[in-house]
Amino acid sequence: MKLIRLLAISLALLLAATAFGKTLIIGVEGSPPTFDPLGSADSRVNTPSINMYNALMQFVPGTSEVVPELAESFEVSADGMHYTFRLRAGVLFHDGSELTAEDVKYTIDRMLALQTGVARSLGPVQGATVLNEGTVRIDLEFPFPSLPAALARLYILNADLVQANEEDGDWGQKWLQNNEAGSGPFQLVSFQPEQQFTMDRFDDYFAGFGDGAADTVIMRVIKEESTRRLALERGDIDFARIGSTDSFEALADAPGIERFVNATLIQLYVAMNVNNENLSNPLVRQALTLVYDYEGHIDFVRNGLGEIARGAFPASLKCHDSSIGPSQTDIELAKQLMAEAGVPDGGFELSMAYQGTSPEETATFQILQAGAAEIGIDVKGLPMEWPAKVDLFSSVDTAPDLGTVWVFPSFPDALTEYLLDKVHTSHIAEGGFNFSFYSNPEVDALIDAAQVELDDAARCDLVEQVQQIWLEDNPYINVTVGTELAAAHDYVENFVYTSSHAFTFYAYPISIADKPE
């Protein structure tokens, strides 16, 4: 009798384990501030979104090639003003309802109404028209050749489900804070803020699943970098983003751990506020670009894991001017430029805002402070968090003289994600990221012309002209192009990093081999 009971218990445990299936546990730094996919310009939101939703277009994992996802195909009008998408048939939302053109239209109407998150990257979109249940047309204010790539973070919502949960005309924002309405490979099953959220496989996912795909994905919050690394080494988690090069190096000899160094499109700058009486002189700005120790930043701040910036945007992007080399340090030339500017001994002070909780931004301040001292400029630090920095730079009256700022592109387009964002007059203040307050009618005209240019070669010519003016006027110090570091147990297979989804964990391509006992 006792033997029968033990056999029954063993069988029950075996069945339970089989039912539970493969679980992938990923260590992350914090909870998403919302599950609303409209916020997916933020990588913390993009992680749940790309796993629980689909977009009309999506990047092939590991590449910058954008292909139809919910769309089956699309056509562009001759004037570039209308994109018509024919939808994939039979795509189901997690509640079992079928995705239609009405869901796409609702998603776009909602984005236009709320004007937040990914709306920033889809400015030319004016609306959507349902042509039939399986066909939708997106209408533009002006031609936008990068629309297919920009759509990769516009995740399509289950319109009926969101509308059923709207409160006081909020377009479902409150409900989507802690719920989802997607069609993606995984569906949300639980959420404990600042602890973890759990997703289960959606068995009716239209694209199916490969061998070894996870049945359950847990995003576990482990804020402390060293604790997250130790959790990986102990096997408490399977995969983790590594935030510091020191932790990355510490994993070099960890048994059964594979490390990943992923080239990103993320560039770090120091904005120079041209409203400052000294920084209004381009010679002084050029001098400051020459006193920064770029090689020291790469060698000592990033332990060799990164590249010195080559102008306004990463060299891997289309339309980069190949004649532009890495930023250079030249103290003697900087001193000559200061003399030409009429301030040979410097003798003035500049304030610099940076994120004090970021080791890299703190080091950026220290490196610039030391270099500026070589030409008689005293740089005073203003450590603060990113929201406070944005608030200060939202007005010419409160903006510091210098400030660290990054570009985390939502899609790989130099014009829209870098130049427009950093030097166009329309992006000065009021939430814009032109922290230099740089305004040049010639640059504005070139960017405006490039935005509507449909010919690739002509568009690149305009973009290259802007890059040359950027180097002449130096509104920013072009510091580094970073890398993203990660590590996983070697039983985690098929991890693919996609630079247009930086700091985003996409579990769908990953497979899990048998874990060691």
Short mmCIF file of C-alpha atoms in Angstrom, two decimals:
data_model
loop_
_atom_site.label_atom_id
_atom_site.label_comp_id
_atom_site.label_asym_id
_atom_site.label_seq_id
_atom_site.Cartn_x
_atom_site.Cartn_y
_atom_site.Cartn_z
CA MET A 1 0.00 0.00 0.00
CA LYS A 2 2.83 2.35 0.94
CA LEU A 3 4.63 1.52 -2.33
CA ILE A 4 1.48 2.27 -4.34
CA ARG A 5 1.12 5.60 -2.54
CA LEU A 6 4.76 6.52 -3.29
CA LEU A 7 4.32 5.56 -6.95
CA ALA A 8 1.20 7.71 -7.14
CA ILE A 9 3.01 10.68 -5.62
CA SER A 10 5.94 10.22 -8.01
CA LEU A 11 3.59 10.06 -10.99
CA ALA A 12 1.79 13.21 -9.83
CA LEU A 13 5.08 15.07 -9.50
CA LEU A 14 6.16 13.90 -12.95
CA LEU A 15 2.89 15.04 -14.50
CA ALA A 16 3.12 18.38 -12.73
CA ALA A 17 6.65 18.91 -13.98
CA THR A 18 5.58 17.97 -17.52
CA ALA A 19 2.64 20.35 -17.35
CA PHE A 20 4.85 23.17 -16.12
CA GLY A 21 7.17 22.71 -19.11
CA LYS A 22 10.19 24.83 -19.89
CA THR A 23 10.63 28.02 -17.89
CA LEU A 24 12.96 30.87 -18.82
CA ILE A 25 13.84 33.25 -15.97
CA ILE A 26 15.39 36.56 -16.95
CA GLY A 27 16.91 38.96 -14.44
CA VAL A 28 15.97 42.59 -15.09
CA GLU A 29 16.71 45.86 -13.31
CA GLY A 30 13.15 47.00 -12.67
CA SER A 31 9.47 46.63 -13.47
CA PRO A 32 7.98 48.26 -16.55
CA PRO A 33 6.31 51.55 -15.55
CA THR A 34 3.29 50.41 -17.57
CA PHE A 35 2.20 47.53 -19.80
CA ASP A 36 0.67 50.02 -22.26
CA PRO A 37 2.56 49.26 -25.49
CA LEU A 38 2.29 52.89 -26.58
CA GLY A 39 5.10 53.48 -24.07
CA SER A 40 7.45 51.13 -25.91
CA ALA A 41 9.90 53.88 -26.80
CA ASP A 42 11.08 53.01 -23.26
CA SER A 43 12.94 49.67 -23.33
CA ARG A 44 11.38 48.71 -19.98
CA VAL A 45 7.99 48.77 -21.71
CA ASN A 46 9.29 47.41 -25.00
CA THR A 47 10.31 44.14 -23.31
CA PRO A 48 6.78 43.04 -22.33
CA SER A 49 5.36 44.60 -25.49
CA ILE A 50 7.46 42.70 -28.03
CA ASN A 51 6.69 39.46 -26.20
CA MET A 52 2.94 40.00 -25.83
CA TYR A 53 2.08 41.99 -28.97
CA ASN A 54 2.76 42.16 -32.68
CA ALA A 55 3.30 45.10 -35.02
CA LEU A 56 2.48 45.55 -38.69
CA MET A 57 6.20 45.41 -39.45
CA GLN A 58 9.07 43.98 -37.44
CA PHE A 59 12.84 43.64 -37.63
CA VAL A 60 14.31 40.28 -38.52
CA PRO A 61 16.01 39.34 -35.22
CA GLY A 62 19.67 40.27 -35.29
CA THR A 63 19.37 42.60 -38.29
CA SER A 64 18.12 46.03 -39.36
CA GLU A 65 15.94 44.46 -42.04
CA VAL A 66 12.27 45.22 -41.50
CA VAL A 67 9.67 42.76 -42.83
CA PRO A 68 5.90 42.34 -42.55
CA GLU A 69 4.68 40.75 -39.31
CA LEU A 70 0.92 41.31 -38.87
CA ALA A 71 0.94 42.62 -42.41
CA GLU A 72 1.16 40.11 -45.20
CA SER A 73 2.29 42.78 -47.67
CA PHE A 74 2.11 46.53 -48.23
CA GLU A 75 2.10 49.05 -51.06
CA VAL A 76 3.23 52.68 -51.15
CA SER A 77 1.51 55.34 -53.24
CA ALA A 78 3.59 57.05 -55.92
CA ASP A 79 3.72 60.27 -53.88
CA GLY A 80 4.79 58.42 -50.71
CA MET A 81 1.79 59.75 -48.78
CA HIS A 82 -0.20 56.53 -48.31
CA TYR A 83 0.84 53.03 -47.20
CA THR A 84 -1.72 50.28 -47.74
CA PHE A 85 -1.28 47.13 -45.63
CA ARG A 86 -2.95 43.80 -46.35
CA LEU A 87 -3.22 41.95 -43.05
CA ARG A 88 -2.34 38.36 -42.31
CA ALA A 89 -5.52 36.31 -41.98
CA GLY A 90 -6.34 34.25 -38.89
CA VAL A 91 -4.28 36.15 -36.31
CA LEU A 92 -5.90 35.76 -32.90
CA PHE A 93 -5.71 37.97 -29.85
CA HIS A 94 -5.20 36.28 -26.50
CA ASP A 95 -8.95 36.37 -25.81
CA GLY A 96 -9.58 34.35 -28.98
CA SER A 97 -10.96 37.18 -31.12
CA GLU A 98 -9.54 37.76 -34.59
CA LEU A 99 -7.36 40.76 -35.40
CA THR A 100 -8.78 43.03 -38.13
CA ALA A 101 -8.10 46.37 -39.79
CA GLU A 102 -10.35 48.02 -37.17
CA ASP A 103 -7.80 47.10 -34.49
CA VAL A 104 -5.03 48.76 -36.48
CA LYS A 105 -7.11 51.90 -36.96
CA TYR A 106 -7.99 52.03 -33.25
CA THR A 107 -4.32 51.68 -32.31
CA ILE A 108 -3.36 54.58 -34.59
CA ASP A 109 -6.31 56.73 -33.49
CA ARG A 110 -5.30 56.11 -29.87
CA MET A 111 -1.67 57.07 -30.55
CA LEU A 112 -2.74 60.30 -32.25
CA ALA A 113 -5.10 61.16 -29.40
CA LEU A 114 -2.62 60.49 -26.59
CA GLN A 115 0.53 61.82 -28.32
CA THR A 116 2.95 60.00 -26.06
CA GLY A 117 5.58 57.26 -26.26
CA VAL A 118 6.16 55.92 -29.76
CA ALA A 119 4.07 58.76 -31.22
CA ARG A 120 7.31 60.73 -31.15
CA SER A 121 8.75 58.52 -33.91
CA LEU A 122 5.58 58.56 -36.01
CA GLY A 123 5.02 62.30 -36.32
CA PRO A 124 4.04 62.32 -40.02
CA VAL A 125 1.19 59.82 -39.45
CA GLN A 126 -2.15 61.61 -39.81
CA GLY A 127 -4.57 58.71 -39.51
CA ALA A 128 -5.70 55.34 -40.76
CA THR A 129 -8.53 54.30 -43.08
CA VAL A 130 -10.13 50.85 -43.04
CA LEU A 131 -10.56 49.69 -46.64
CA ASN A 132 -11.98 46.31 -45.67
CA GLU A 133 -11.66 43.85 -42.79
CA GLY A 134 -8.21 42.78 -43.90
CA THR A 135 -6.83 45.98 -45.41
CA VAL A 136 -5.88 49.29 -43.81
CA ARG A 137 -4.31 52.44 -45.22
CA ILE A 138 -2.03 54.73 -43.20
CA ASP A 139 -2.11 58.34 -44.35
CA LEU A 140 0.80 60.75 -43.89
CA GLU A 141 1.21 64.51 -43.60
CA PHE A 142 4.31 64.28 -45.80
CA PRO A 143 6.38 61.42 -47.28
CA PHE A 144 8.10 59.34 -44.62
CA PRO A 145 10.31 56.65 -46.19
CA SER A 146 11.21 55.25 -42.76
CA LEU A 147 7.58 54.45 -41.87
CA PRO A 148 7.93 50.63 -42.17
CA ALA A 149 10.84 50.63 -39.67
CA ALA A 150 9.12 53.15 -37.38
CA LEU A 151 6.06 50.88 -37.18
CA ALA A 152 8.08 48.12 -35.47
CA ARG A 153 7.23 49.58 -32.04
CA LEU A 154 3.61 50.45 -32.77
CA TYR A 155 2.12 47.28 -31.29
CA ILE A 156 -1.46 46.57 -32.32
CA LEU A 157 -4.12 46.46 -29.60
CA ASN A 158 -7.31 44.43 -29.30
CA ALA A 159 -9.65 47.39 -29.83
CA ASP A 160 -12.78 45.79 -28.38
CA LEU A 161 -10.99 44.68 -25.22
CA VAL A 162 -9.35 48.05 -24.58
CA GLN A 163 -12.54 49.98 -25.33
CA ALA A 164 -14.44 47.77 -22.89
CA ASN A 165 -11.99 48.89 -20.20
CA GLU A 166 -11.82 52.61 -20.95
CA GLU A 167 -12.53 55.01 -18.08
CA ASP A 168 -13.64 58.59 -18.65
CA GLY A 169 -12.22 58.72 -22.16
CA ASP A 170 -8.71 57.59 -21.14
CA TRP A 171 -8.30 55.23 -24.11
CA GLY A 172 -7.70 52.39 -21.66
CA GLN A 173 -4.53 53.88 -20.18
CA LYS A 174 -5.42 52.99 -16.59
CA TRP A 175 -6.41 49.41 -17.46
CA LEU A 176 -3.32 48.84 -19.63
CA GLN A 177 -1.13 49.90 -16.75
CA ASN A 178 -1.40 46.33 -15.42
CA ASN A 179 -3.08 44.38 -18.24
CA GLU A 180 -2.44 43.50 -21.86
CA ALA A 181 -4.49 43.17 -25.04
CA GLY A 182 -2.12 41.57 -27.50
CA SER A 183 -1.71 38.81 -30.05
CA GLY A 184 1.95 37.98 -29.38
CA PRO A 185 3.65 34.69 -28.52
CA PHE A 186 3.19 35.15 -24.77
CA GLN A 187 0.35 36.38 -22.59
CA LEU A 188 0.51 38.04 -19.19
CA VAL A 189 -0.57 35.83 -16.29
CA SER A 190 0.67 37.70 -13.22
CA PHE A 191 2.44 40.87 -12.14
CA GLN A 192 3.99 41.77 -8.80
CA PRO A 193 5.38 45.33 -9.13
CA GLU A 194 9.13 45.54 -8.53
CA GLN A 195 9.26 41.77 -8.04
CA GLN A 196 8.41 40.04 -11.31
CA PHE A 197 5.93 39.51 -14.09
CA THR A 198 5.12 36.16 -15.63
CA MET A 199 4.04 35.30 -19.18
CA ASP A 200 2.78 31.98 -20.51
CA ARG A 201 2.98 30.69 -24.05
CA PHE A 202 -0.06 31.55 -26.22
CA ASP A 203 -0.68 28.23 -27.91
CA ASP A 204 -2.72 29.78 -30.75
CA TYR A 205 0.08 32.13 -31.78
CA PHE A 206 -0.09 32.47 -35.55
CA ALA A 207 3.65 31.90 -36.14
CA GLY A 208 3.87 28.79 -33.96
CA PHE A 209 6.81 27.82 -31.75
CA GLY A 210 10.13 26.14 -32.38
CA ASP A 211 11.60 23.19 -30.51
CA GLY A 212 12.71 24.11 -27.03
CA ALA A 213 10.65 27.31 -26.84
CA ALA A 214 9.74 28.43 -23.34
CA ASP A 215 6.31 27.62 -21.95
CA THR A 216 6.69 30.24 -19.24
CA VAL A 217 8.83 33.37 -19.15
CA ILE A 218 9.49 35.14 -15.86
CA MET A 219 11.01 38.61 -15.81
CA ARG A 220 12.43 38.80 -12.29
CA VAL A 221 13.42 42.18 -10.85
CA ILE A 222 16.88 42.22 -9.27
CA LYS A 223 17.91 45.84 -9.01
CA GLU A 224 21.40 45.43 -7.59
CA GLU A 225 23.93 44.61 -10.29
CA SER A 226 26.12 42.34 -8.13
CA THR A 227 23.07 40.49 -6.79
CA ARG A 228 21.83 39.88 -10.31
CA ARG A 229 25.22 38.52 -11.35
CA LEU A 230 25.35 36.18 -8.35
CA ALA A 231 21.79 34.99 -9.07
CA LEU A 232 22.93 34.05 -12.56
CA GLU A 233 25.98 32.19 -11.28
CA ARG A 234 23.87 30.28 -8.72
CA GLY A 235 21.33 29.29 -11.38
CA ASP A 236 18.46 31.24 -9.80
CA ILE A 237 17.99 32.97 -13.15
CA ASP A 238 18.87 31.78 -16.65
CA PHE A 239 19.66 35.04 -18.42
CA ALA A 240 20.53 38.59 -17.37
CA ARG A 241 21.43 41.97 -18.70
CA ILE A 242 24.82 42.99 -17.30
CA GLY A 243 24.98 46.68 -16.54
CA SER A 244 28.65 47.15 -15.70
CA THR A 245 31.86 46.09 -17.38
CA ASP A 246 33.22 45.00 -13.98
CA SER A 247 30.41 42.48 -13.54
CA PHE A 248 30.89 41.37 -17.12
CA GLU A 249 34.58 40.70 -16.54
CA ALA A 250 33.79 38.87 -13.29
CA LEU A 251 31.75 36.34 -15.31
CA ALA A 252 34.63 35.56 -17.67
CA ASP A 253 35.54 32.30 -15.95
CA ALA A 254 32.14 31.37 -14.53
CA PRO A 255 31.44 27.74 -15.49
CA GLY A 256 28.53 27.18 -17.85
CA ILE A 257 28.02 30.92 -18.47
CA GLU A 258 28.13 32.45 -21.94
CA ARG A 259 28.70 36.20 -22.30
CA PHE A 260 27.39 38.47 -25.07
CA VAL A 261 28.82 41.79 -26.28
CA ASN A 262 26.27 43.43 -28.56
CA ALA A 263 27.00 46.49 -30.71
CA THR A 264 24.29 49.09 -30.26
CA LEU A 265 23.11 52.24 -32.02
CA ILE A 266 23.14 54.13 -28.71
CA GLN A 267 25.31 57.24 -28.79
CA LEU A 268 26.38 59.40 -25.85
CA TYR A 269 26.80 63.15 -26.26
CA VAL A 270 27.48 66.18 -24.12
CA ALA A 271 25.21 69.04 -25.18
CA MET A 272 26.71 72.53 -25.18
CA ASN A 273 24.09 75.21 -24.58
CA VAL A 274 24.72 77.86 -27.24
CA ASN A 275 22.82 80.45 -25.17
CA ASN A 276 25.76 80.64 -22.77
CA GLU A 277 27.81 83.72 -23.68
CA ASN A 278 31.01 81.69 -23.94
CA LEU A 279 29.50 78.61 -25.60
CA SER A 280 27.84 80.85 -28.21
CA ASN A 281 31.31 80.99 -29.77
CA PRO A 282 31.83 77.89 -31.98
CA LEU A 283 35.59 78.09 -31.36
CA VAL A 284 35.06 77.53 -27.63
CA ARG A 285 32.72 74.64 -28.37
CA GLN A 286 35.30 73.11 -30.70
CA ALA A 287 37.97 73.51 -28.02
CA LEU A 288 35.82 71.58 -25.55
CA THR A 289 35.43 68.73 -28.04
CA LEU A 290 39.23 68.51 -28.21
CA VAL A 291 39.93 68.28 -24.47
CA TYR A 292 37.80 65.19 -23.87
CA ASP A 293 39.78 61.94 -23.37
CA TYR A 294 37.83 59.62 -25.68
CA GLU A 295 40.32 56.76 -25.59
CA GLY A 296 40.40 56.92 -21.80
CA HIS A 297 36.61 56.69 -21.74
CA ILE A 298 36.65 53.51 -23.84
CA ASP A 299 39.62 51.95 -22.06
CA PHE A 300 38.85 52.75 -18.45
CA VAL A 301 35.12 53.46 -18.25
CA ARG A 302 34.01 50.73 -20.63
CA ASN A 303 36.97 48.35 -20.32
CA GLY A 304 37.40 48.46 -24.09
CA LEU A 305 33.76 47.53 -24.75
CA GLY A 306 32.61 50.37 -26.99
CA GLU A 307 33.69 52.70 -29.77
CA ILE A 308 34.58 56.36 -30.01
CA ALA A 309 31.80 58.25 -31.78
CA ARG A 310 32.33 59.23 -35.40
CA GLY A 311 30.31 62.39 -35.74
CA ALA A 312 26.59 62.96 -35.32
CA PHE A 313 25.47 59.33 -35.34
CA PRO A 314 26.87 55.76 -35.42
CA ALA A 315 28.91 54.87 -38.49
CA SER A 316 26.90 51.67 -39.06
CA LEU A 317 23.81 53.68 -40.01
CA LYS A 318 22.83 54.41 -43.59
CA CYS A 319 23.94 57.84 -44.89
CA HIS A 320 26.90 58.15 -42.50
CA ASP A 321 29.68 60.20 -44.08
CA SER A 322 32.60 57.77 -44.23
CA SER A 323 35.08 60.64 -44.28
CA ILE A 324 34.27 61.43 -40.65
CA GLY A 325 36.70 59.78 -38.26
CA PRO A 326 36.52 59.20 -34.50
CA SER A 327 36.41 62.18 -32.14
CA GLN A 328 39.96 63.37 -31.37
CA THR A 329 41.77 64.72 -28.31
CA ASP A 330 44.20 67.58 -28.99
CA ILE A 331 44.91 69.86 -26.02
CA GLU A 332 47.34 72.10 -27.90
CA LEU A 333 44.89 72.79 -30.71
CA ALA A 334 42.19 73.46 -28.10
CA LYS A 335 44.43 76.11 -26.51
CA GLN A 336 44.99 77.73 -29.92
CA LEU A 337 41.25 77.86 -30.52
CA MET A 338 40.65 79.45 -27.11
CA ALA A 339 43.20 82.14 -28.01
CA GLU A 340 41.45 82.74 -31.35
CA ALA A 341 38.16 83.03 -29.45
CA GLY A 342 39.63 85.83 -27.31
CA VAL A 343 39.71 83.81 -24.06
CA PRO A 344 43.23 82.34 -24.04
CA ASP A 345 43.15 81.65 -20.31
CA GLY A 346 39.52 80.54 -20.10
CA GLY A 347 38.62 81.98 -16.74
CA PHE A 348 34.96 81.12 -16.73
CA GLU A 349 32.72 78.47 -15.17
CA LEU A 350 30.22 76.09 -16.81
CA SER A 351 27.55 74.00 -15.12
CA MET A 352 27.03 70.40 -16.26
CA ALA A 353 24.01 68.18 -15.64
CA TYR A 354 24.52 64.43 -15.59
CA GLN A 355 22.88 61.37 -14.08
CA GLY A 356 24.64 60.92 -10.77
CA THR A 357 23.44 57.32 -10.34
CA SER A 358 25.04 56.32 -13.67
CA PRO A 359 28.72 55.36 -13.36
CA GLU A 360 29.30 56.14 -17.03
CA GLU A 361 27.67 59.58 -16.91
CA THR A 362 29.55 60.40 -13.71
CA ALA A 363 32.80 59.42 -15.40
CA THR A 364 31.84 61.52 -18.44
CA PHE A 365 31.51 64.57 -16.19
CA GLN A 366 34.84 63.83 -14.50
CA ILE A 367 36.68 63.36 -17.80
CA LEU A 368 35.30 66.59 -19.24
CA GLN A 369 35.95 68.47 -16.02
CA ALA A 370 39.61 67.39 -16.10
CA GLY A 371 40.02 68.23 -19.77
CA ALA A 372 38.31 71.62 -19.49
CA ALA A 373 40.65 72.55 -16.64
CA GLU A 374 43.53 72.24 -19.14
CA ILE A 375 42.15 75.28 -20.98
CA GLY A 376 41.09 77.24 -17.91
CA ILE A 377 37.42 76.30 -17.80
CA ASP A 378 35.92 75.24 -14.45
CA VAL A 379 33.12 72.70 -14.94
CA LYS A 380 30.76 72.36 -11.97
CA GLY A 381 28.67 69.21 -11.65
CA LEU A 382 24.89 69.02 -11.27
CA PRO A 383 24.12 65.35 -10.58
CA MET A 384 20.45 64.48 -11.11
CA GLU A 385 18.11 61.87 -12.56
CA TRP A 386 16.93 61.96 -16.18
CA PRO A 387 13.43 63.44 -15.58
CA ALA A 388 14.94 66.35 -13.65
CA LYS A 389 17.43 66.94 -16.45
CA VAL A 390 14.64 67.02 -19.05
CA ASP A 391 12.76 69.53 -16.90
CA LEU A 392 15.78 71.84 -16.72
CA PHE A 393 16.45 71.67 -20.45
CA SER A 394 12.79 72.32 -21.24
CA SER A 395 13.40 76.05 -20.83
CA VAL A 396 16.19 78.38 -21.86
CA ASP A 397 15.82 80.06 -18.47
CA THR A 398 16.68 76.92 -16.47
CA ALA A 399 18.95 74.95 -18.81
CA PRO A 400 22.51 74.23 -17.57
CA ASP A 401 25.48 75.05 -19.77
CA LEU A 402 26.38 71.42 -20.45
CA GLY A 403 24.50 68.15 -20.15
CA THR A 404 24.87 64.47 -20.95
CA VAL A 405 22.26 63.15 -23.36
CA TRP A 406 21.88 59.87 -25.23
CA VAL A 407 20.09 58.72 -28.34
CA PHE A 408 18.30 55.40 -27.88
CA PRO A 409 16.79 55.05 -31.37
CA SER A 410 13.43 53.33 -31.78
CA PHE A 411 14.45 52.42 -35.32
CA PRO A 412 17.68 52.73 -37.34
CA ASP A 413 17.18 56.05 -39.09
CA ALA A 414 19.87 58.71 -38.76
CA LEU A 415 17.69 61.56 -39.93
CA THR A 416 14.63 61.08 -37.74
CA GLU A 417 16.17 59.57 -34.63
CA TYR A 418 19.42 61.58 -34.41
CA LEU A 419 19.56 64.76 -36.50
CA LEU A 420 15.94 65.85 -36.15
CA ASP A 421 16.05 65.03 -32.46
CA LYS A 422 19.29 66.84 -31.69
CA VAL A 423 19.67 69.89 -33.94
CA HIS A 424 16.32 70.84 -35.47
CA THR A 425 14.84 74.04 -34.09
CA SER A 426 11.46 72.35 -33.57
CA HIS A 427 13.01 70.10 -30.91
CA ILE A 428 14.20 72.92 -28.67
CA ALA A 429 12.60 73.02 -25.20
CA GLU A 430 9.13 71.85 -24.16
CA GLY A 431 10.13 68.22 -23.93
CA GLY A 432 12.42 68.23 -26.97
CA PHE A 433 15.91 66.75 -26.78
CA ASN A 434 17.81 69.52 -28.59
CA PHE A 435 19.63 70.25 -25.33
CA SER A 436 22.16 72.48 -27.10
CA PHE A 437 19.39 74.95 -28.11
CA TYR A 438 21.15 74.96 -31.49
CA SER A 439 19.12 76.63 -34.24
CA ASN A 440 20.35 76.98 -37.80
CA PRO A 441 17.92 77.78 -40.66
CA GLU A 442 20.18 76.01 -43.16
CA VAL A 443 20.23 72.83 -41.06
CA ASP A 444 16.47 72.99 -40.54
CA ALA A 445 15.92 73.33 -44.29
CA LEU A 446 18.23 70.40 -45.08
CA ILE A 447 16.51 68.15 -42.51
CA ASP A 448 13.05 69.19 -43.73
CA ALA A 449 14.02 68.44 -47.33
CA ALA A 450 15.56 65.08 -46.41
CA GLN A 451 12.43 64.03 -44.53
CA VAL A 452 10.30 64.18 -47.67
CA GLU A 453 12.94 63.00 -50.15
CA LEU A 454 12.00 59.61 -51.61
CA ASP A 455 15.24 59.00 -53.50
CA ASP A 456 17.76 57.27 -51.22
CA ALA A 457 20.86 58.82 -52.79
CA ALA A 458 19.42 62.33 -52.69
CA ARG A 459 18.28 61.85 -49.12
CA CYS A 460 21.74 60.69 -48.04
CA ASP A 461 23.33 63.69 -49.75
CA LEU A 462 21.19 66.02 -47.62
CA VAL A 463 22.00 64.04 -44.46
CA GLU A 464 25.73 64.21 -45.23
CA GLN A 465 25.51 67.99 -45.57
CA VAL A 466 23.98 68.21 -42.10
CA GLN A 467 26.78 66.05 -40.70
CA GLN A 468 29.42 68.42 -42.06
CA ILE A 469 27.70 71.48 -40.59
CA TRP A 470 27.42 69.61 -37.26
CA LEU A 471 31.22 69.11 -37.27
CA GLU A 472 31.80 72.79 -38.10
CA ASP A 473 29.44 74.16 -35.46
CA ASN A 474 29.92 71.51 -32.72
CA PRO A 475 26.64 71.80 -30.80
CA TYR A 476 27.58 68.54 -29.04
CA ILE A 477 30.63 66.63 -27.92
CA ASN A 478 30.28 63.26 -29.71
CA VAL A 479 31.49 60.82 -27.06
CA THR A 480 30.89 57.10 -27.57
CA VAL A 481 28.74 54.46 -29.19
CA GLY A 482 28.01 51.88 -26.54
CA THR A 483 27.59 48.15 -26.32
CA GLU A 484 24.95 46.13 -24.53
CA LEU A 485 26.23 43.36 -22.28
CA ALA A 486 24.37 40.20 -21.34
CA ALA A 487 25.10 36.72 -20.01
CA ALA A 488 23.23 33.44 -19.90
CA HIS A 489 23.67 29.80 -18.98
CA ASP A 490 24.84 27.76 -21.92
CA TYR A 491 21.58 25.80 -22.03
CA VAL A 492 19.89 29.03 -23.18
CA GLU A 493 20.19 28.84 -26.95
CA ASN A 494 19.36 30.99 -30.00
CA PHE A 495 19.57 34.33 -28.22
CA VAL A 496 19.67 36.98 -30.93
CA TYR A 497 20.33 40.66 -30.22
CA THR A 498 18.58 43.26 -32.37
CA SER A 499 20.08 46.76 -32.16
CA SER A 500 16.77 48.44 -32.93
CA HIS A 501 15.34 46.83 -29.78
CA ALA A 502 18.17 47.80 -27.43
CA PHE A 503 17.88 46.72 -23.79
CA THR A 504 14.90 44.58 -24.75
CA PHE A 505 14.54 40.87 -23.99
CA TYR A 506 12.67 39.05 -26.74
CA ALA A 507 12.02 35.52 -25.51
CA TYR A 508 10.30 34.12 -28.61
CA PRO A 509 13.43 33.09 -30.61
CA ILE A 510 15.12 31.59 -27.54
CA SER A 511 15.13 27.86 -26.95
CA ILE A 512 16.05 26.04 -23.77
CA ALA A 513 18.06 22.84 -23.76
CA ASP A 514 17.95 20.46 -20.81
CA LYS A 515 19.20 22.19 -17.70
CA PRO A 516 21.97 20.39 -15.80
CA GLU A 517 21.03 18.77 -12.52
#
